[in-house]
Tab-separated table of C-alpha atoms and ligand atoms in Angstrom:
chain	number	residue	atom	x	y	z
A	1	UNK	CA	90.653	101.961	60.506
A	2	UNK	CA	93.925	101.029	62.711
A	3	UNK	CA	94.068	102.829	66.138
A	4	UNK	CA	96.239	105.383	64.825
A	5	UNK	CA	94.018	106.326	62.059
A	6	UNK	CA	91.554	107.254	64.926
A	7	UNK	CA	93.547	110.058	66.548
A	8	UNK	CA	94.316	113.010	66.135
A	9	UNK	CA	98.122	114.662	64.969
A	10	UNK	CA	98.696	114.708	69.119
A	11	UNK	CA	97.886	111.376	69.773
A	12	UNK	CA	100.271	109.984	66.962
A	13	UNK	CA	103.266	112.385	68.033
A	14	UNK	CA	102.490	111.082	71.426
A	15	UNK	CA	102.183	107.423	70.373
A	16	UNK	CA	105.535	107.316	68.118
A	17	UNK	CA	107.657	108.477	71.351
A	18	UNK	CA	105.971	106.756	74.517
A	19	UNK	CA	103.550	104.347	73.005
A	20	UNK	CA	100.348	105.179	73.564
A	21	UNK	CA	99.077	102.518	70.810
A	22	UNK	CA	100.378	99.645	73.051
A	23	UNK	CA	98.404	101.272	76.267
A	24	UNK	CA	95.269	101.733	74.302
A	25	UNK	CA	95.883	97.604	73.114
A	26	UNK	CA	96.163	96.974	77.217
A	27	UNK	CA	92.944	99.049	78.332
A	28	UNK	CA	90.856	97.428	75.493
A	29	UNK	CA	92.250	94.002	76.086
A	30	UNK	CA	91.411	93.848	79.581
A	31	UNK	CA	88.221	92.670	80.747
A	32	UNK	CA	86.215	91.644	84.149
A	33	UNK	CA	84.614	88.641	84.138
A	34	UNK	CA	80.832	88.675	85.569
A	35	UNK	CA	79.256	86.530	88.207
A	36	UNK	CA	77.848	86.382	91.743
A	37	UNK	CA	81.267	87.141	93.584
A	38	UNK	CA	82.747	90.221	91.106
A	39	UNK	CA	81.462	92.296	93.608
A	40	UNK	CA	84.807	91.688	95.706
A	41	UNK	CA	86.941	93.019	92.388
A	42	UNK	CA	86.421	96.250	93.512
A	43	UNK	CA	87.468	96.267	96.945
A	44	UNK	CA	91.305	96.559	95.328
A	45	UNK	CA	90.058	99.800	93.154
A	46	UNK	CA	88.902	101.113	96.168
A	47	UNK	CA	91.868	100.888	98.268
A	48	UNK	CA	93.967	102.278	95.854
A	49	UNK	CA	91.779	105.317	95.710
A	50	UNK	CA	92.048	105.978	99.275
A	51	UNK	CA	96.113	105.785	98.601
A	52	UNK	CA	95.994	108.231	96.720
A	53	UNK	CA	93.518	110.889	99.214
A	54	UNK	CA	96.378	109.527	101.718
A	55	UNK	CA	99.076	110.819	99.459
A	56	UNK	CA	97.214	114.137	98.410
A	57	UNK	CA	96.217	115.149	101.631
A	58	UNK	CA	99.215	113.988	103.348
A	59	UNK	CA	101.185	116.470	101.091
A	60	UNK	CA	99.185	119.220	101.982
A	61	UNK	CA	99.929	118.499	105.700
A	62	UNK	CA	103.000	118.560	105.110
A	63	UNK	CA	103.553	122.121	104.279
A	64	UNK	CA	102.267	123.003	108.263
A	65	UNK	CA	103.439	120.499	110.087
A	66	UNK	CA	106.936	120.155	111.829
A	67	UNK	CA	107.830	117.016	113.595
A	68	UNK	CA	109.565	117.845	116.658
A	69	UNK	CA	108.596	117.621	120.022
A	70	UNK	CA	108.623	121.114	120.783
A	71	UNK	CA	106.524	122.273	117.808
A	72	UNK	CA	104.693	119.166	116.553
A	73	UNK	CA	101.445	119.527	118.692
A	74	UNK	CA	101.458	123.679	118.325
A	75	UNK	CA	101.431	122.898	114.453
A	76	UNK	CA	98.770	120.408	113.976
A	77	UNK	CA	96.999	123.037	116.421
A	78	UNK	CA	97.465	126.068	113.600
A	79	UNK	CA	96.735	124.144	110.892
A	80	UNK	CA	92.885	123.251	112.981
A	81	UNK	CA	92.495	126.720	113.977
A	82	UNK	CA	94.103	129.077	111.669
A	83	UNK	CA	94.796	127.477	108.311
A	84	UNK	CA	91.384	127.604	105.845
A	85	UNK	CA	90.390	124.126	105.543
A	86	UNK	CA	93.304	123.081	107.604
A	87	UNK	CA	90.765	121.013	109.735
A	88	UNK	CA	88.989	119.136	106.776
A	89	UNK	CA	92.794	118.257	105.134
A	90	UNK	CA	93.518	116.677	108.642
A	91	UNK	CA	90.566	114.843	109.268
A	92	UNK	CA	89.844	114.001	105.669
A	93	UNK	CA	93.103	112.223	106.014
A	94	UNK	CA	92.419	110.754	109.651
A	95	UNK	CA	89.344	109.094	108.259
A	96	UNK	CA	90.675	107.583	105.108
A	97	UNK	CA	93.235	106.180	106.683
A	98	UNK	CA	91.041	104.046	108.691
A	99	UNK	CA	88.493	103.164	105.534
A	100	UNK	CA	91.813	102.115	103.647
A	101	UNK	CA	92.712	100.010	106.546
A	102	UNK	CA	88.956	98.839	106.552
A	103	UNK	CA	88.971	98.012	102.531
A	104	UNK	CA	92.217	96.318	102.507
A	105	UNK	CA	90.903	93.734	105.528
A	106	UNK	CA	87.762	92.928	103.159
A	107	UNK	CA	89.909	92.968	100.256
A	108	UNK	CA	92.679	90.446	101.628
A	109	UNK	CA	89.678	88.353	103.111
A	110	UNK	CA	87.923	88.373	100.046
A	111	UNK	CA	90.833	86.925	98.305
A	112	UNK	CA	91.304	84.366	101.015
A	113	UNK	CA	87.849	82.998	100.903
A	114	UNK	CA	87.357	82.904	96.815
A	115	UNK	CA	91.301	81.329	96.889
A	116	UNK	CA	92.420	83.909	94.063
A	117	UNK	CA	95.399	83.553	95.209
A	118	UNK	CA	95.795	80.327	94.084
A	119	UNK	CA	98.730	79.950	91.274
A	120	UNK	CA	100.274	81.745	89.325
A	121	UNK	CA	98.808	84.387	91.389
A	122	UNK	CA	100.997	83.724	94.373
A	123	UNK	CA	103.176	87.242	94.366
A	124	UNK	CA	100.403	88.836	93.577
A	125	UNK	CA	99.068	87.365	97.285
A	126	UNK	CA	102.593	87.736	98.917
A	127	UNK	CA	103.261	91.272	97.391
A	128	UNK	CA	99.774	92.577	99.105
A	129	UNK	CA	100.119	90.787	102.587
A	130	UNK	CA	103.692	93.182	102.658
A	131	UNK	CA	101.121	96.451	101.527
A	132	UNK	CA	99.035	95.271	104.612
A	133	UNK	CA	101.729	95.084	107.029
A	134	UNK	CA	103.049	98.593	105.538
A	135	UNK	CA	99.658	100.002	105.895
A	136	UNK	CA	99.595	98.910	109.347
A	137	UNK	CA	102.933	100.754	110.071
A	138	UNK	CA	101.227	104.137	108.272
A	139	UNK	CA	98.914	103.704	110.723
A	140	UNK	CA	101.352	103.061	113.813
A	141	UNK	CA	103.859	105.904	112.719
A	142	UNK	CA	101.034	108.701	112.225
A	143	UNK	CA	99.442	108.088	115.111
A	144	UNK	CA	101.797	109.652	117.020
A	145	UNK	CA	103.048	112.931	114.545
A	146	UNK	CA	100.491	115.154	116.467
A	147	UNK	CA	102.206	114.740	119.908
A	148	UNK	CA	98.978	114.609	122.020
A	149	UNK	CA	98.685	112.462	125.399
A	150	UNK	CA	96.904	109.106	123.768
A	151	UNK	CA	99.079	109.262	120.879
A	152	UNK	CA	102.311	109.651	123.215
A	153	UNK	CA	101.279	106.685	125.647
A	154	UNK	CA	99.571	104.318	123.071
A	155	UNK	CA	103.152	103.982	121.658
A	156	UNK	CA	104.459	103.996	124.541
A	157	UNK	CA	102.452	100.670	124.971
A	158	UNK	CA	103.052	99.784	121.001
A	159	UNK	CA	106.919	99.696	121.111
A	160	UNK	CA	106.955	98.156	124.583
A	161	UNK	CA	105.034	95.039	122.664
A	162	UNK	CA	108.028	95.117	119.969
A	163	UNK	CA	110.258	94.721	123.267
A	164	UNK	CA	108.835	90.870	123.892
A	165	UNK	CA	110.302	90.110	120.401
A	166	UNK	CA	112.363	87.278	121.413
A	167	UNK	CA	115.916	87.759	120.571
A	168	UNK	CA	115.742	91.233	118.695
A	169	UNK	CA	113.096	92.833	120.489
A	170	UNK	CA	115.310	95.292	122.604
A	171	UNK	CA	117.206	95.776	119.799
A	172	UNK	CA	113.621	96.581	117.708
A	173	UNK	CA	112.520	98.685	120.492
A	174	UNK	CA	115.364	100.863	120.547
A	175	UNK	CA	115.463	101.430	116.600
A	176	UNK	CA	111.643	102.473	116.915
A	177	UNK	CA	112.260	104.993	119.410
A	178	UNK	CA	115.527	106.190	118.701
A	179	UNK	CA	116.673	105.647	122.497
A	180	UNK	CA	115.491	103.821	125.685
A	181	UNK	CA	112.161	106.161	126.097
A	182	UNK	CA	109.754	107.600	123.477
A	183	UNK	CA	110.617	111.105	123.192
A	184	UNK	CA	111.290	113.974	120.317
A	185	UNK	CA	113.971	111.016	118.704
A	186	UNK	CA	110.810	108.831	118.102
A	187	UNK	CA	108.975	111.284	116.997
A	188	UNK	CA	111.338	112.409	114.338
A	189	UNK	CA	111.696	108.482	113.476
A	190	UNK	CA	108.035	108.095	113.438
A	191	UNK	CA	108.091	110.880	110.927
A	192	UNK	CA	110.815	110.096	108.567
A	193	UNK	CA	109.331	106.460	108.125
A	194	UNK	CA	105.640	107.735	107.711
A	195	UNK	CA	106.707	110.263	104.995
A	196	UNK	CA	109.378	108.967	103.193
A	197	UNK	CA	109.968	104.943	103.809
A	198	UNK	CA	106.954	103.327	103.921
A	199	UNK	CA	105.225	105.857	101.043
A	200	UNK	CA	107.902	104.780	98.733
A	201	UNK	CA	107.818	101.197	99.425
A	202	UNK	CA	104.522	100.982	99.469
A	203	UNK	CA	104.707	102.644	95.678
A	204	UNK	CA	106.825	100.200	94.472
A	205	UNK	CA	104.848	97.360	96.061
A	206	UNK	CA	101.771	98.709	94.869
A	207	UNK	CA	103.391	99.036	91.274
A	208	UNK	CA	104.084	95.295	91.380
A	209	UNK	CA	100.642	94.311	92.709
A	210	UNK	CA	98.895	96.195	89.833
A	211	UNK	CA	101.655	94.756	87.236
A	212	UNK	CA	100.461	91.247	88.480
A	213	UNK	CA	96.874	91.998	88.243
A	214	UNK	CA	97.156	93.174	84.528
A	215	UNK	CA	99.560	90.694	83.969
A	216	UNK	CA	97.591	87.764	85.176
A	217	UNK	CA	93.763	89.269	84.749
A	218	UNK	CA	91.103	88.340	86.845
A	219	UNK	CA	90.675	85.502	88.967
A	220	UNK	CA	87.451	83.334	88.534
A	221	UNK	CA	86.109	81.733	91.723
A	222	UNK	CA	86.697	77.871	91.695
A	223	UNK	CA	82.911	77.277	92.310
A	224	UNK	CA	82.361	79.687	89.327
A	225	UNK	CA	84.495	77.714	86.516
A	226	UNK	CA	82.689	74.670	88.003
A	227	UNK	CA	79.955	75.977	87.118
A	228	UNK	CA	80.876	76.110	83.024
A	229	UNK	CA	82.624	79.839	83.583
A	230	UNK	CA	81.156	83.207	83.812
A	231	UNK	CA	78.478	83.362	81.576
A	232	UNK	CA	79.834	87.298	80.635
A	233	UNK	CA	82.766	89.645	80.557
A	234	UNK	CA	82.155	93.409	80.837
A	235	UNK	CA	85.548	95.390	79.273
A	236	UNK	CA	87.260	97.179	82.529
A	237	UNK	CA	87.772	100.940	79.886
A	238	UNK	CA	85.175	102.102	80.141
A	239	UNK	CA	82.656	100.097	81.568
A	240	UNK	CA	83.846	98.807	85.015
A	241	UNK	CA	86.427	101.467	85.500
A	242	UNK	CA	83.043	103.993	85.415
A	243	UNK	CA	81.597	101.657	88.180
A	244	UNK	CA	84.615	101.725	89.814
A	245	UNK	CA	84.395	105.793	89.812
A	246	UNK	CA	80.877	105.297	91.303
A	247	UNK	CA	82.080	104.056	94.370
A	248	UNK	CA	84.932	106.327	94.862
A	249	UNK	CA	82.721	109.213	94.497
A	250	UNK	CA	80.535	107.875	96.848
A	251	UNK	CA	83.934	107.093	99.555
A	252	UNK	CA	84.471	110.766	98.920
A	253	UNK	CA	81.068	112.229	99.551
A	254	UNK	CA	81.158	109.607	102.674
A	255	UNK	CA	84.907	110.720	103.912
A	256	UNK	CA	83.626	114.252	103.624
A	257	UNK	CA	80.383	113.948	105.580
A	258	UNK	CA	82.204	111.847	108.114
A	259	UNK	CA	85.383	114.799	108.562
A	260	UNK	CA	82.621	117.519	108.731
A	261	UNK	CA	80.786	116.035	110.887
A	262	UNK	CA	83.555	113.958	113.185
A	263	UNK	CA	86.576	115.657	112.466
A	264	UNK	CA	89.664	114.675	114.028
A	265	UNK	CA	90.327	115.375	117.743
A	266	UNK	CA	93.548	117.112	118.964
A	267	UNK	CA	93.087	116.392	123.198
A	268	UNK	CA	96.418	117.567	125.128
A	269	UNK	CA	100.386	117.938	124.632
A	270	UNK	CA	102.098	115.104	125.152
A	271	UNK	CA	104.000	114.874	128.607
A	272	UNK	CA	105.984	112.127	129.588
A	273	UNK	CA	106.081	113.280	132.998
A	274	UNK	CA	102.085	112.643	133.611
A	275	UNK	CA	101.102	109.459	134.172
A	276	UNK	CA	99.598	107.359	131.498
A	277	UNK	CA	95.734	108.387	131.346
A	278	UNK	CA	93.112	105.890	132.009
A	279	UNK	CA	91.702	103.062	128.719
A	280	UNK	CA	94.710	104.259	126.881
A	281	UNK	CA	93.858	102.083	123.439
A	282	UNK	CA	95.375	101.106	120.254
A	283	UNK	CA	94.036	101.712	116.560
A	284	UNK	CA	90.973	99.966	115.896
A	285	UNK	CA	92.902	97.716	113.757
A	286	UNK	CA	95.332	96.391	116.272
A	287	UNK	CA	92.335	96.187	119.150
A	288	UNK	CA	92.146	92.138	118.587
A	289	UNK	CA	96.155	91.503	119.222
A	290	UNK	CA	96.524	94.216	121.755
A	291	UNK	CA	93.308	92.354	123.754
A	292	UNK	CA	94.725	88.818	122.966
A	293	UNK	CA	97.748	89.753	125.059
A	294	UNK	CA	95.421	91.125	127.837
A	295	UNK	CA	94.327	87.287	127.714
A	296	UNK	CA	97.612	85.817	128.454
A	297	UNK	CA	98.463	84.559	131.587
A	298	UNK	CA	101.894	86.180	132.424
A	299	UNK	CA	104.194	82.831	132.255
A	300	UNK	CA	103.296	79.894	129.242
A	301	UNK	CA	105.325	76.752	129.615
A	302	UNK	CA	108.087	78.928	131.708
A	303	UNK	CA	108.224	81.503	129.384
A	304	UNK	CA	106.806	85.470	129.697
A	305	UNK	CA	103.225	85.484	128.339
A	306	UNK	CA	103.284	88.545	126.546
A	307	UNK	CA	106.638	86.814	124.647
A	308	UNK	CA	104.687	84.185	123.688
A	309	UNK	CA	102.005	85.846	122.462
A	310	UNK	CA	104.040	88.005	120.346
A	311	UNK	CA	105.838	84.928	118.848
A	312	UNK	CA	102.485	83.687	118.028
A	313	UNK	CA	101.475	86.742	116.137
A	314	UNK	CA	104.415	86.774	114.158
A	315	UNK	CA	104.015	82.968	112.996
A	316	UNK	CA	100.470	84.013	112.394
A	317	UNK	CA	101.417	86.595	110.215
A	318	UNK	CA	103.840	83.980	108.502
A	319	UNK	CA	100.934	81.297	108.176
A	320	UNK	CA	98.704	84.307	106.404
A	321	UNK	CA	101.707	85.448	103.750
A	322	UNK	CA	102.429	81.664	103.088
A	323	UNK	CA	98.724	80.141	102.531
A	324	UNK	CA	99.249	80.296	98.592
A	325	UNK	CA	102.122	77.398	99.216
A	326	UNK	CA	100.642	75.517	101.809
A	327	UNK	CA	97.173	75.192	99.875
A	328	UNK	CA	97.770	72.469	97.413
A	329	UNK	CA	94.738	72.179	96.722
A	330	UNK	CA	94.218	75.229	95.560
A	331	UNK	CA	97.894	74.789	93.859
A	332	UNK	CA	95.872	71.814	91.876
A	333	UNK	CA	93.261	73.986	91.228
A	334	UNK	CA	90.955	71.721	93.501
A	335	UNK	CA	88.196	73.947	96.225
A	336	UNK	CA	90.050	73.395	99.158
A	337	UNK	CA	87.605	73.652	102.377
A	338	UNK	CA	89.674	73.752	104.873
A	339	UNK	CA	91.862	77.355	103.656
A	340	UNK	CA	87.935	78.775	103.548
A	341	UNK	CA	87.114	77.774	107.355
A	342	UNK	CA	90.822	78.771	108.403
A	343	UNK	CA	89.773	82.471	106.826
A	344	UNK	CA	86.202	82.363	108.427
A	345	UNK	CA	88.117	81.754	111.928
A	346	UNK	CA	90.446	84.253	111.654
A	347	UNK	CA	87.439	86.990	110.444
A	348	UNK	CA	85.563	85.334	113.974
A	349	UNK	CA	88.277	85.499	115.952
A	350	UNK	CA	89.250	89.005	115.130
A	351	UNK	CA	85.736	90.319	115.626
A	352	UNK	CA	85.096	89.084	118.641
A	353	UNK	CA	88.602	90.371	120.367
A	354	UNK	CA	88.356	93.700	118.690
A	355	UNK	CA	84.977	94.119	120.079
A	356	UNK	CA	85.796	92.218	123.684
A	357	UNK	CA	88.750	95.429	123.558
A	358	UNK	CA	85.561	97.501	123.202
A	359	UNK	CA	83.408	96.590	125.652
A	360	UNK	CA	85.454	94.339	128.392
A	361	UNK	CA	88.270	96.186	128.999
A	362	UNK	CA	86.058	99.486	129.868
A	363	UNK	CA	86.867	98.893	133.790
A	364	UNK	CA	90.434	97.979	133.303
B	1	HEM	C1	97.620	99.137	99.267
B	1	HEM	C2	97.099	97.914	99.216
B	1	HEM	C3	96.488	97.232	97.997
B	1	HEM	C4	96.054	97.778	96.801
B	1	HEM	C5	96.104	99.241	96.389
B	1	HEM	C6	95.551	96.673	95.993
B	1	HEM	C7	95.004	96.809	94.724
B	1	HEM	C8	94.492	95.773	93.966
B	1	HEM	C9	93.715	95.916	92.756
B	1	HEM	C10	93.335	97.252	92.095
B	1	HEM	C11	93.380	94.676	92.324
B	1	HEM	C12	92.483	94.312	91.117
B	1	HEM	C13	91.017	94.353	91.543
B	1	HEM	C14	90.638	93.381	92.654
B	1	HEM	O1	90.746	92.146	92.486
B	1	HEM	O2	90.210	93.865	93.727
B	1	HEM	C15	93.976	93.725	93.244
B	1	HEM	C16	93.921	92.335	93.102
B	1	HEM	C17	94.502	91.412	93.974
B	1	HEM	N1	95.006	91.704	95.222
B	1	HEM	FE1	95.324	93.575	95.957
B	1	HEM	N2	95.693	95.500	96.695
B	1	HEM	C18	96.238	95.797	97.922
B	1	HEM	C19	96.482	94.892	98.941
B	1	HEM	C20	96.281	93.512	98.857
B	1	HEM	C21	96.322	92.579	99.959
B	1	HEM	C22	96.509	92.978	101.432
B	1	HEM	C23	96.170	91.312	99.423
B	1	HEM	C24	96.166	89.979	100.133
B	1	HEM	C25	97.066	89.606	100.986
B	1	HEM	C26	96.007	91.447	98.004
B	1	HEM	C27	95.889	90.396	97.095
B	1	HEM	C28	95.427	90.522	95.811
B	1	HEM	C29	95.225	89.417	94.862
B	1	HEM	C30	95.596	87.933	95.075
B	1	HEM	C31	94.631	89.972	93.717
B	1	HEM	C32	94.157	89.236	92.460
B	1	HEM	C33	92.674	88.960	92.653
B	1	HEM	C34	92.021	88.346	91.448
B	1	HEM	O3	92.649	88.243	90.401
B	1	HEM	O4	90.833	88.002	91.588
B	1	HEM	N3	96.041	92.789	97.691
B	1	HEM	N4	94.625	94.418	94.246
């Protein structure tokens, strides 16, 4: 019996105008190969189903919340207090951000260590390092949308950083805050790029990472074709796609425990007359670089510390998205060592200065 035979009178109207014959040939096609690292294949899945809570709940905060300075704060404090559910939308959405953030670090560092981004999957590896620097600006832009005092000063602090850009920084800092000072202008900035920019680039990117996958299929770990191959394949519809809807009903029952039981804080209004309140701190996720410029003595080789440090960042970040051109041994499809240590030091070193910004800089 052909495909078509199979279904019903729908399915064929359906598959003679949008071609739902050639889908079914993808989802059967498609399969995951087994072995001791597939684990790691569903860090991706996972991310992608906290985009989606982001987008869903995102939406719904949307229809309460106005971004201006006047009204911004009073909002988000409505939608806590007076709007049902209001609270579990907002912290629902607090909290996935940051396990999204969390997957996509062991997802990009999962990649690193196995090398799948070794060719042809190279865009594949430069089209996600973009979706983590966009994440990282979701992050950065929604911090500051409910107006409150940390929010307020930890950009403050943020866009100052963009300042030591050499060469464009003032310029950067001014575009981010729509004037010399963060006030209502940044706000409204903040807002237009967390709802409309970076959502729809990070669709399109997304649509072109998930192309590539399907395009390209699964990676197998060097060590693991060494080894003769996986010794299995499991089909992805239905049988790892069900696994994969394991674990995001288990992120959900976790998100939801976690909102009920931590849900997001509010603190005070925003004034930019107070002064900055004491351990102002960054996102979790930018903890290691905001501490590594804590580190800095303030002049390197006659130059501003801070200026340095920011250059390095940025030719750090330009190391990470270009490791699938400077590996060639991975480009030969030899195990190349040294890529694997260079990822296990970066892991180390952000650990340690994330949790140094934990603990040492209590007293500062
Ligand atoms: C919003 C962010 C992202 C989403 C939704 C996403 C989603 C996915 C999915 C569903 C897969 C297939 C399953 C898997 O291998 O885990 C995948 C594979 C892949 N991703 Fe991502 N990803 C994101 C970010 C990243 C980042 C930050 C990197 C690295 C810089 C990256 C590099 C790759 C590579 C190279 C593959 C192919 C892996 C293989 O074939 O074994 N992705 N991604």
């Amino acid at each position: 019996m052909s495909p078509a035979e199979e279904h019903g009178a729908l399915w064929r109207w359906l598959d003679r105008r949008i071609g739902l014959a050639d889908l079914e040939y993808l989802a059967r096609k498609k399969q995951v190969p087994i072995h001791r690292h597939t684990v790691w294949y569903y860090f991706g899945g996972m991310t992608l189903f906290l985009f989606t809570i982001q987008v869903a709940t995102g939406i719904l905060l949307l229809f309460y919340y106005r971004p201006s300075a006047e009204e911004a704060y009073e909002s988000v404090q409505f939608l806590m207090a007076e709007v049902e559910f209001g609270w579990l939308i907002r912290s629902i959405h607090a909290w996935a951000a940051n396990l999204m953030i969390f997957t996509l670090f062991v997802h990009l560092f999962s990649v690193l260590l196995l090398g799948a981004y070794r060719a042809p999957r190279e865009v594949t590896w430069f089209s996600g390092v973009a979706l983590m620097g966009l994440a990282m600006g979701f992050g950065f832009t929604g911090y500051l949308l409910p107006w409150n005092e940390l929010a307020y000063f930890a950009t403050k602090v943020g866009t100052e950083i963009t300042g030591a850009v050499p060469l464009a920084g003032p310029f950067l800092r001014r575009l981010l805050r729509g004037g010399d000072e963060v006030t209502g202008a940044t706000l409204t900035r903040f807002y237009g790029i967390h709802v409309a920019v970076l959502p729809a680039l990070t669709t399109a990117l997304v649509g072109l990472h998930l192309f590539l996958v399907q395009k390209h299929g699964m990676s197998v770990p060097l060590d693991v074709e060494r080894a003769g191959g996986p010794a299995r394949t499991m089909p992805f519809v239905p049988s790892f796609l069900l696994r994969d809807m394991v674990g995001w009903l288990a992120a959900l029952a976790g998100l939801a425990a976690l909102a009920a039981f931590f849900p997001a804080e509010l603190g005070r209004k925003a004034d930019p007359f107070l002064p900055a309140p004491i351990g102002i701190k960054p996102e979790w996720y930018f903890m290691f670089s905001f501490q590594t410029l804590k580190y800095l003595p303030p002049r390197i080789l006659g130059l501003d510390g801070e200026v340095v440090g920011v250059l390095g960042f940025g030719l750090g970040a330009l190391f990470l998205l270009l490791i699938p051109v400077l590996d060639r041994r991975a480009a030969r499809g030899e195990r190349s060592r040294l890529f694997f240590w260079i990822g296990v030091a970066i892991i180390v070193y952000m650990a340690v200065l994330t949790w140094l910004g934990y603990t040492a800089s209590a007293t500062k």
